[in-house]
Amino acid sequence: MSDVRDLVAELARHGVDADSSPLTRALYSSDASLYRVLPAAVARPRHRDELEAVLEVAALVGTSVTMRGAGTSIAGNAVGEGIVVDTRRLDRVLEIDAEARTARVEPGIVHASLQTAAAPYGLRYGPDPSTHTRCTIGGMVGNNACGSRALGYGRTADTVVAADVIWGDRAAAPGEVEARLAAVVAAELAHVRTSFGRFSRQVSGYSLEHLLPEKLSVPRFFAGSEGTLGLLREVTVALVEEEPRDLLVLGYPSMIEAADAVPAILASVSRLAPLAPQPAAIIACEGLDSRIVELVRARGSAVPDLPRGGGWLFVEVAGPERAGGVAAVAAASGALEARVVPTAAEAAALWRIREDGAGLAARSLTRPAYSGWEDAAVPPEKLGAWLRDFDVLLREHGLDGVPYGHFGDGCVHVRIDFDFSGGPGAFREFLVACAERLKEHGGSLSGEHGDGRARSELLSTMYDDTSLALFAAIKHAADPAGLLNPGVLVDPVPFDADLRPVRAVLPVLEGSALATGVHRCTGVGKCVAPSPGGVMCPSYVATRDEKDSTRGRARVLQEAVTGGLAGGLADPAVHEALDLCLSCKGCATDCPTGVDMADYKSEVLHQTYAGRRRPRSHYVMGRLPRWARLGAPMARLGNVALRGGPFAALAKSVAGVDSRRSLPPLATKRFRKVAPTWTLEKVQGRAGGVDVWVWADSFTEYFRTGPGLAVLDYLESVGLTARVIDERACCALTWTSTGQRDQAERILERTREVLTPYLDSGVPVLGIEPSCTAALRSDAGLGVVTLAELITRLDLPLPALAGTHVVAQPHCHHSSVIGWSADKALLERAGATVTAVPGCCGLAGNWGVEKGHYDASVAVAESHLLPAVRAALEADPDTVILADGLSCALQLDDLAGVRALHLGELLRPQQPGR
């Protein structure tokens, strides 16, 4: 067919939802690998029967098909030039058989969702990759994924009981392809028996050992075929009993010494077959480099106590006699120090660091680190020797890397600081040298991610000609037309073709913070988890659309800054991708690679509208503090006019505000008019002075004065003299979020001039509105503190809150920039029971009131906040709803009719008439 529009039309005629827009093609141009391949179209089937239609259209048109789950592939096996099939709508658990301990699922079911479905039966799915919050079971089957606990529970292939596969050869009779596959191996039995299945992590190539007559299992063989042979409609997998586990952390001088200890550790506890019950068994033995942990600490995140060392092994032991197993491991480990992690919370925190390893490792060196040589594996007894040789190779090529991973299985993940500025030559030279050295250790190019575009070309180094011929025969038996994921495993594309990092940035953007920042995204996809635990990414949680994820936006921006989109940063695809970004800053903290989409969106808006007419909302909502200041003298009259009727409708229309939104009323008396105010000059010479300065942000000054007055009452009640700074100073947040960066910087410069003397005086400066306080911290570099931080720092007394249930919506900027742990800790210290709602409220300042955003804003609120508040108030009408942020409080009032308190209002002493 002549163009992609014909392809999309043909898919539509077959009932398949598909898209070939520049936006969608950019979204799916990369996975979590180094590769960038624009697809002709993206199909999003709603029913697994549509997979047959996709293959039929591909055959008719003569284009390829590449299957994709969550797009977290590090090997580049989820990108292709033809039809990319996003399977995440095929997400049903079809059956759980508790007696047989199996689950029958569609390929798009997320690993974590399967765990949730299995939990009521006391069961779980064994393998658990670090991407378990978003990876799909179909993707795991495609790559034969393993994860941290494969040591105890096996690889994905070990769990596959049955698979419903649409083979590439659609004309074959039932059972014909399976017979062909078995016949290929039957012709070379001796070779297959000696060359395949040599150790558990020999994942590279096709796993031909599963086609041997003595262990024939075509479904297990299919695991790890990387979408090159057939399309998975559904799969039945074995489950295991959930069981308590103990975590032992062992410290070593370096990761090499940790690797040396692995054989003795594995031998210290007897191991039976995977999935088999046993008295004590090592479930996981994971390595973690100290540089990854130091990065977590540098970000201000708490890290549980770790033993002395430059590298650690996390050894998890399960079974009724696990205490004895832990003791045996510790005795055999030869570690510098050992620590049994005492609580489940500490263990979870350590596992989260390990799970974020791929993203954190990318930022652990002085220059960006990449995948590429990502998950090579050797028999565990050779791990120490291999790491020594690998370290030599790094130094010989002037490179550095941060190793971590599944040391108990001999599988090492590593991110390496490749320099692509001179092209891919050095990258090729290093990978070839690694493959040749790995072969000397009897290793596998891939230990769990598959070969994809990253390693398929190197299979000729790992395997001999007979094995390569078998691979070709297998491919021909199942997919004779070569439509399925071409260039992978058989007839490979060069591993240095289609590399994203070698693409030049547009000259006008070269060296810019934006061009550098958007390439931080490596595609690991923590932002596309359906049920995240933090703030990121509220728009994706609401829409489940890739374009509304942090990763999706980063991919589109990467295309824009490298010339992949005709309009550059002004391209409609860029603005469509950024439209539902709430600028919540959740990604700045929750994304392991530190993507800050709020900052990138601000810069894109700044460059797009520089010297040009802006949307009306930018002039009104983007400059709200200025209009509030001008309107303050007429607040009563303005509030009456804006309460309803034609004037309110006209005002909303002019301001670009959705007609369904109410407008927040102005305070009839400004905060600094009703609160005690001083300046530094007034303090000089006065006895007693000031204990706390309170900064009057624009929202507290002109809209919501109650929290500010409550904070003053509380501070007075504990014996502190607090005074409001009687000078105007703005954080410029509304200017920044709408991309008016030049004006924002001028405002911030004046704010620095005003507030710096107060901060330099040594007296704490307190912020009331969390979004403004966070903006001063992140954008102006000013150390303004929150109320919770002040109380903690000064160890101030708290009212008794025993018996009080607090449901809190931390403002997203509060969580992301400052952190909400101090607030939670002091509420619990006061005796309250605290439920912190994850995610964002959905209003997000000006974003949620703008035309075109109302429905998405409500959907975000319904993701977490509104259900939590409704459930809490239904269970106990006296539940306190806490929302320090003005946006959060307005959203609750607007959508639920609930008045939320500020922390100051909760802590203020009760007074008559209040």
PDB file of N, CA and C in Angstrom, residues 704-759:
ATOM      1  N   ARG A 704      -6.664  32.909  50.499  1.00  0.00           N
ATOM      2  CA  ARG A 704      -6.940  31.995  51.616  1.00  0.00           C
ATOM      3  C   ARG A 704      -6.126  32.430  52.832  1.00  0.00           C
ATOM      4  N   THR A 705      -6.646  33.447  53.537  1.00  0.00           N
ATOM      5  CA  THR A 705      -5.891  34.002  54.667  1.00  0.00           C
ATOM      6  C   THR A 705      -5.996  33.144  55.921  1.00  0.00           C
ATOM      7  N   GLY A 706      -7.058  32.316  56.000  1.00  0.00           N
ATOM      8  CA  GLY A 706      -7.287  31.542  57.219  1.00  0.00           C
ATOM      9  C   GLY A 706      -6.105  30.703  57.665  1.00  0.00           C
ATOM     10  N   PRO A 707      -5.467  29.934  56.776  1.00  0.00           N
ATOM     11  CA  PRO A 707      -4.307  29.150  57.205  1.00  0.00           C
ATOM     12  C   PRO A 707      -3.180  30.006  57.781  1.00  0.00           C
ATOM     13  N   GLY A 708      -2.938  31.167  57.181  1.00  0.00           N
ATOM     14  CA  GLY A 708      -1.880  32.029  57.710  1.00  0.00           C
ATOM     15  C   GLY A 708      -2.186  32.494  59.121  1.00  0.00           C
ATOM     16  N   LEU A 709      -3.434  32.919  59.353  1.00  0.00           N
ATOM     17  CA  LEU A 709      -3.814  33.365  60.696  1.00  0.00           C
ATOM     18  C   LEU A 709      -3.761  32.221  61.689  1.00  0.00           C
ATOM     19  N   ALA A 710      -4.135  31.030  61.248  1.00  0.00           N
ATOM     20  CA  ALA A 710      -4.085  29.867  62.134  1.00  0.00           C
ATOM     21  C   ALA A 710      -2.652  29.531  62.521  1.00  0.00           C
ATOM     22  N   VAL A 711      -1.751  29.627  61.591  1.00  0.00           N
ATOM     23  CA  VAL A 711      -0.337  29.368  61.884  1.00  0.00           C
ATOM     24  C   VAL A 711       0.177  30.366  62.913  1.00  0.00           C
ATOM     25  N   LEU A 712      -0.176  31.632  62.745  1.00  0.00           N
ATOM     26  CA  LEU A 712       0.248  32.639  63.726  1.00  0.00           C
ATOM     27  C   LEU A 712      -0.313  32.317  65.104  1.00  0.00           C
ATOM     28  N   ASP A 713      -1.589  31.920  65.175  1.00  0.00           N
ATOM     29  CA  ASP A 713      -2.188  31.548  66.463  1.00  0.00           C
ATOM     30  C   ASP A 713      -1.438  30.391  67.099  1.00  0.00           C
ATOM     31  N   TYR A 714      -1.113  29.379  66.299  1.00  0.00           N
ATOM     32  CA  TYR A 714      -0.402  28.220  66.854  1.00  0.00           C
ATOM     33  C   TYR A 714       0.972  28.634  67.384  1.00  0.00           C
ATOM     34  N   LEU A 715       1.709  29.390  66.606  1.00  0.00           N
ATOM     35  CA  LEU A 715       3.052  29.786  67.041  1.00  0.00           C
ATOM     36  C   LEU A 715       2.990  30.627  68.304  1.00  0.00           C
ATOM     37  N   GLU A 716       2.005  31.510  68.394  1.00  0.00           N
ATOM     38  CA  GLU A 716       1.832  32.310  69.613  1.00  0.00           C
ATOM     39  C   GLU A 716       1.512  31.404  70.802  1.00  0.00           C
ATOM     40  N   SER A 717       0.703  30.351  70.565  1.00  0.00           N
ATOM     41  CA  SER A 717       0.298  29.472  71.669  1.00  0.00           C
ATOM     42  C   SER A 717       1.465  28.678  72.243  1.00  0.00           C
ATOM     43  N   VAL A 718       2.517  28.496  71.482  1.00  0.00           N
ATOM     44  CA  VAL A 718       3.679  27.753  71.982  1.00  0.00           C
ATOM     45  C   VAL A 718       4.800  28.702  72.401  1.00  0.00           C
ATOM     46  N   GLY A 719       4.455  29.985  72.506  1.00  0.00           N
ATOM     47  CA  GLY A 719       5.389  30.945  73.085  1.00  0.00           C
ATOM     48  C   GLY A 719       6.355  31.594  72.122  1.00  0.00           C
ATOM     49  N   LEU A 720       6.070  31.533  70.828  1.00  0.00           N
ATOM     50  CA  LEU A 720       6.966  32.142  69.846  1.00  0.00           C
ATOM     51  C   LEU A 720       6.392  33.462  69.341  1.00  0.00           C
ATOM     52  N   THR A 721       7.273  34.385  69.087  1.00  0.00           N
ATOM     53  CA  THR A 721       6.882  35.649  68.461  1.00  0.00           C
ATOM     54  C   THR A 721       7.047  35.503  66.960  1.00  0.00           C
ATOM     55  N   ALA A 722       5.936  35.519  66.246  1.00  0.00           N
ATOM     56  CA  ALA A 722       5.960  35.374  64.790  1.00  0.00           C
ATOM     57  C   ALA A 722       5.409  36.641  64.168  1.00  0.00           C
ATOM     58  N   ARG A 723       6.079  37.113  63.155  1.00  0.00           N
ATOM     59  CA  ARG A 723       5.635  38.316  62.454  1.00  0.00           C
ATOM     60  C   ARG A 723       5.667  38.065  60.951  1.00  0.00           C
ATOM     61  N   VAL A 724       4.674  38.611  60.261  1.00  0.00           N
ATOM     62  CA  VAL A 724       4.597  38.503  58.815  1.00  0.00           C
ATOM     63  C   VAL A 724       5.505  39.559  58.197  1.00  0.00           C
ATOM     64  N   ILE A 725       6.298  39.163  57.238  1.00  0.00           N
ATOM     65  CA  ILE A 725       7.189  40.092  56.547  1.00  0.00           C
ATOM     66  C   ILE A 725       6.344  41.100  55.771  1.00  0.00           C
ATOM     67  N   ASP A 726       6.499  42.359  56.111  1.00  0.00           N
ATOM     68  CA  ASP A 726       5.657  43.391  55.506  1.00  0.00           C
ATOM     69  C   ASP A 726       6.285  43.925  54.215  1.00  0.00           C
ATOM     70  N   GLU A 727       6.668  42.992  53.344  1.00  0.00           N
ATOM     71  CA  GLU A 727       7.197  43.352  52.036  1.00  0.00           C
ATOM     72  C   GLU A 727       6.648  42.347  51.033  1.00  0.00           C
ATOM     73  N   ARG A 728       6.297  42.846  49.861  1.00  0.00           N
ATOM     74  CA  ARG A 728       5.732  41.981  48.831  1.00  0.00           C
ATOM     75  C   ARG A 728       6.826  41.148  48.178  1.00  0.00           C
ATOM     76  N   ALA A 729       6.593  39.834  48.106  1.00  0.00           N
ATOM     77  CA  ALA A 729       7.540  38.917  47.463  1.00  0.00           C
ATOM     78  C   ALA A 729       6.760  37.738  46.893  1.00  0.00           C
ATOM     79  N   CYS A 730       6.979  37.448  45.616  1.00  0.00           N
ATOM     80  CA  CYS A 730       6.206  36.413  44.926  1.00  0.00           C
ATOM     81  C   CYS A 730       7.144  35.317  44.420  1.00  0.00           C
ATOM     82  N   CYS A 731       6.637  34.091  44.405  1.00  0.00           N
ATOM     83  CA  CYS A 731       7.435  32.951  43.936  1.00  0.00           C
ATOM     84  C   CYS A 731       7.401  32.804  42.423  1.00  0.00           C
ATOM     85  N   ALA A 732       6.523  33.537  41.741  1.00  0.00           N
ATOM     86  CA  ALA A 732       6.413  33.531  40.266  1.00  0.00           C
ATOM     87  C   ALA A 732       5.949  32.192  39.707  1.00  0.00           C
ATOM     88  N   LEU A 733       5.319  31.365  40.527  1.00  0.00           N
ATOM     89  CA  LEU A 733       4.943  30.027  40.070  1.00  0.00           C
ATOM     90  C   LEU A 733       4.007  30.064  38.869  1.00  0.00           C
ATOM     91  N   THR A 734       3.014  30.949  38.891  1.00  0.00           N
ATOM     92  CA  THR A 734       2.059  30.954  37.780  1.00  0.00           C
ATOM     93  C   THR A 734       2.721  31.417  36.482  1.00  0.00           C
ATOM     94  N   TRP A 735       3.678  32.312  36.579  1.00  0.00           N
ATOM     95  CA  TRP A 735       4.426  32.720  35.388  1.00  0.00           C
ATOM     96  C   TRP A 735       5.284  31.552  34.878  1.00  0.00           C
ATOM     97  N   THR A 736       5.928  30.848  35.802  1.00  0.00           N
ATOM     98  CA  THR A 736       6.793  29.735  35.415  1.00  0.00           C
ATOM     99  C   THR A 736       6.003  28.620  34.753  1.00  0.00           C
ATOM    100  N   SER A 737       4.868  28.244  35.331  1.00  0.00           N
ATOM    101  CA  SER A 737       4.109  27.106  34.807  1.00  0.00           C
ATOM    102  C   SER A 737       3.512  27.386  33.442  1.00  0.00           C
ATOM    103  N   THR A 738       3.315  28.673  33.103  1.00  0.00           N
ATOM    104  CA  THR A 738       2.788  29.013  31.783  1.00  0.00           C
ATOM    105  C   THR A 738       3.892  29.437  30.819  1.00  0.00           C
ATOM    106  N   GLY A 739       5.143  29.206  31.197  1.00  0.00           N
ATOM    107  CA  GLY A 739       6.254  29.442  30.283  1.00  0.00           C
ATOM    108  C   GLY A 739       6.636  30.898  30.113  1.00  0.00           C
ATOM    109  N   GLN A 740       6.257  31.757  31.030  1.00  0.00           N
ATOM    110  CA  GLN A 740       6.649  33.167  30.969  1.00  0.00           C
ATOM    111  C   GLN A 740       7.922  33.341  31.806  1.00  0.00           C
ATOM    112  N   ARG A 741       8.981  32.716  31.331  1.00  0.00           N
ATOM    113  CA  ARG A 741      10.175  32.534  32.146  1.00  0.00           C
ATOM    114  C   ARG A 741      10.983  33.822  32.342  1.00  0.00           C
ATOM    115  N   ASP A 742      11.002  34.688  31.352  1.00  0.00           N
ATOM    116  CA  ASP A 742      11.733  35.948  31.534  1.00  0.00           C
ATOM    117  C   ASP A 742      11.105  36.777  32.645  1.00  0.00           C
ATOM    118  N   GLN A 743       9.771  36.890  32.607  1.00  0.00           N
ATOM    119  CA  GLN A 743       9.091  37.640  33.666  1.00  0.00           C
ATOM    120  C   GLN A 743       9.265  36.946  35.008  1.00  0.00           C
ATOM    121  N   ALA A 744       9.199  35.599  35.001  1.00  0.00           N
ATOM    122  CA  ALA A 744       9.351  34.844  36.249  1.00  0.00           C
ATOM    123  C   ALA A 744      10.713  35.109  36.875  1.00  0.00           C
ATOM    124  N   GLU A 745      11.758  35.145  36.072  1.00  0.00           N
ATOM    125  CA  GLU A 745      13.086  35.365  36.619  1.00  0.00           C
ATOM    126  C   GLU A 745      13.225  36.764  37.200  1.00  0.00           C
ATOM    127  N   ARG A 746      12.602  37.748  36.549  1.00  0.00           N
ATOM    128  CA  ARG A 746      12.651  39.103  37.105  1.00  0.00           C
ATOM    129  C   ARG A 746      11.944  39.168  38.455  1.00  0.00           C
ATOM    130  N   ILE A 747      10.796  38.486  38.542  1.00  0.00           N
ATOM    131  CA  ILE A 747      10.055  38.460  39.809  1.00  0.00           C
ATOM    132  C   ILE A 747      10.867  37.746  40.882  1.00  0.00           C
ATOM    133  N   LEU A 748      11.481  36.621  40.522  1.00  0.00           N
ATOM    134  CA  LEU A 748      12.269  35.860  41.497  1.00  0.00           C
ATOM    135  C   LEU A 748      13.487  36.641  41.962  1.00  0.00           C
ATOM    136  N   GLU A 749      14.094  37.391  41.061  1.00  0.00           N
ATOM    137  CA  GLU A 749      15.254  38.182  41.460  1.00  0.00           C
ATOM    138  C   GLU A 749      14.871  39.206  42.523  1.00  0.00           C
ATOM    139  N   ARG A 750      13.717  39.841  42.330  1.00  0.00           N
ATOM    140  CA  ARG A 750      13.257  40.794  43.351  1.00  0.00           C
ATOM    141  C   ARG A 750      12.942  40.081  44.658  1.00  0.00           C
ATOM    142  N   THR A 751      12.346  38.877  44.553  1.00  0.00           N
ATOM    143  CA  THR A 751      12.015  38.110  45.754  1.00  0.00           C
ATOM    144  C   THR A 751      13.280  37.722  46.506  1.00  0.00           C
ATOM    145  N   ARG A 752      14.329  37.358  45.788  1.00  0.00           N
ATOM    146  CA  ARG A 752      15.603  37.046  46.446  1.00  0.00           C
ATOM    147  C   ARG A 752      16.121  38.268  47.205  1.00  0.00           C
ATOM    148  N   GLU A 753      16.019  39.426  46.576  1.00  0.00           N
ATOM    149  CA  GLU A 753      16.495  40.651  47.227  1.00  0.00           C
ATOM    150  C   GLU A 753      15.710  40.937  48.501  1.00  0.00           C
ATOM    151  N   VAL A 754      14.409  40.643  48.476  1.00  0.00           N
ATOM    152  CA  VAL A 754      13.568  40.914  49.643  1.00  0.00           C
ATOM    153  C   VAL A 754      13.822  39.915  50.760  1.00  0.00           C
ATOM    154  N   LEU A 755      13.842  38.633  50.418  1.00  0.00           N
ATOM    155  CA  LEU A 755      13.852  37.598  51.459  1.00  0.00           C
ATOM    156  C   LEU A 755      15.235  37.200  51.949  1.00  0.00           C
ATOM    157  N   THR A 756      16.271  37.389  51.151  1.00  0.00           N
ATOM    158  CA  THR A 756      17.604  36.943  51.563  1.00  0.00           C
ATOM    159  C   THR A 756      18.048  37.562  52.886  1.00  0.00           C
ATOM    160  N   PRO A 757      17.854  38.858  53.112  1.00  0.00           N
ATOM    161  CA  PRO A 757      18.261  39.413  54.417  1.00  0.00           C
ATOM    162  C   PRO A 757      17.543  38.751  55.595  1.00  0.00           C
ATOM    163  N   TYR A 758      16.290  38.402  55.419  1.00  0.00           N
ATOM    164  CA  TYR A 758      15.566  37.732  56.499  1.00  0.00           C
ATOM    165  C   TYR A 758      16.144  36.339  56.752  1.00  0.00           C
ATOM    166  N   LEU A 759      16.440  35.622  55.672  1.00  0.00           N
ATOM    167  CA  LEU A 759      17.028  34.296  55.824  1.00  0.00           C
ATOM    168  C   LEU A 759      18.425  34.381  56.423  1.00  0.00           C
TER     169      LEU A 759
END
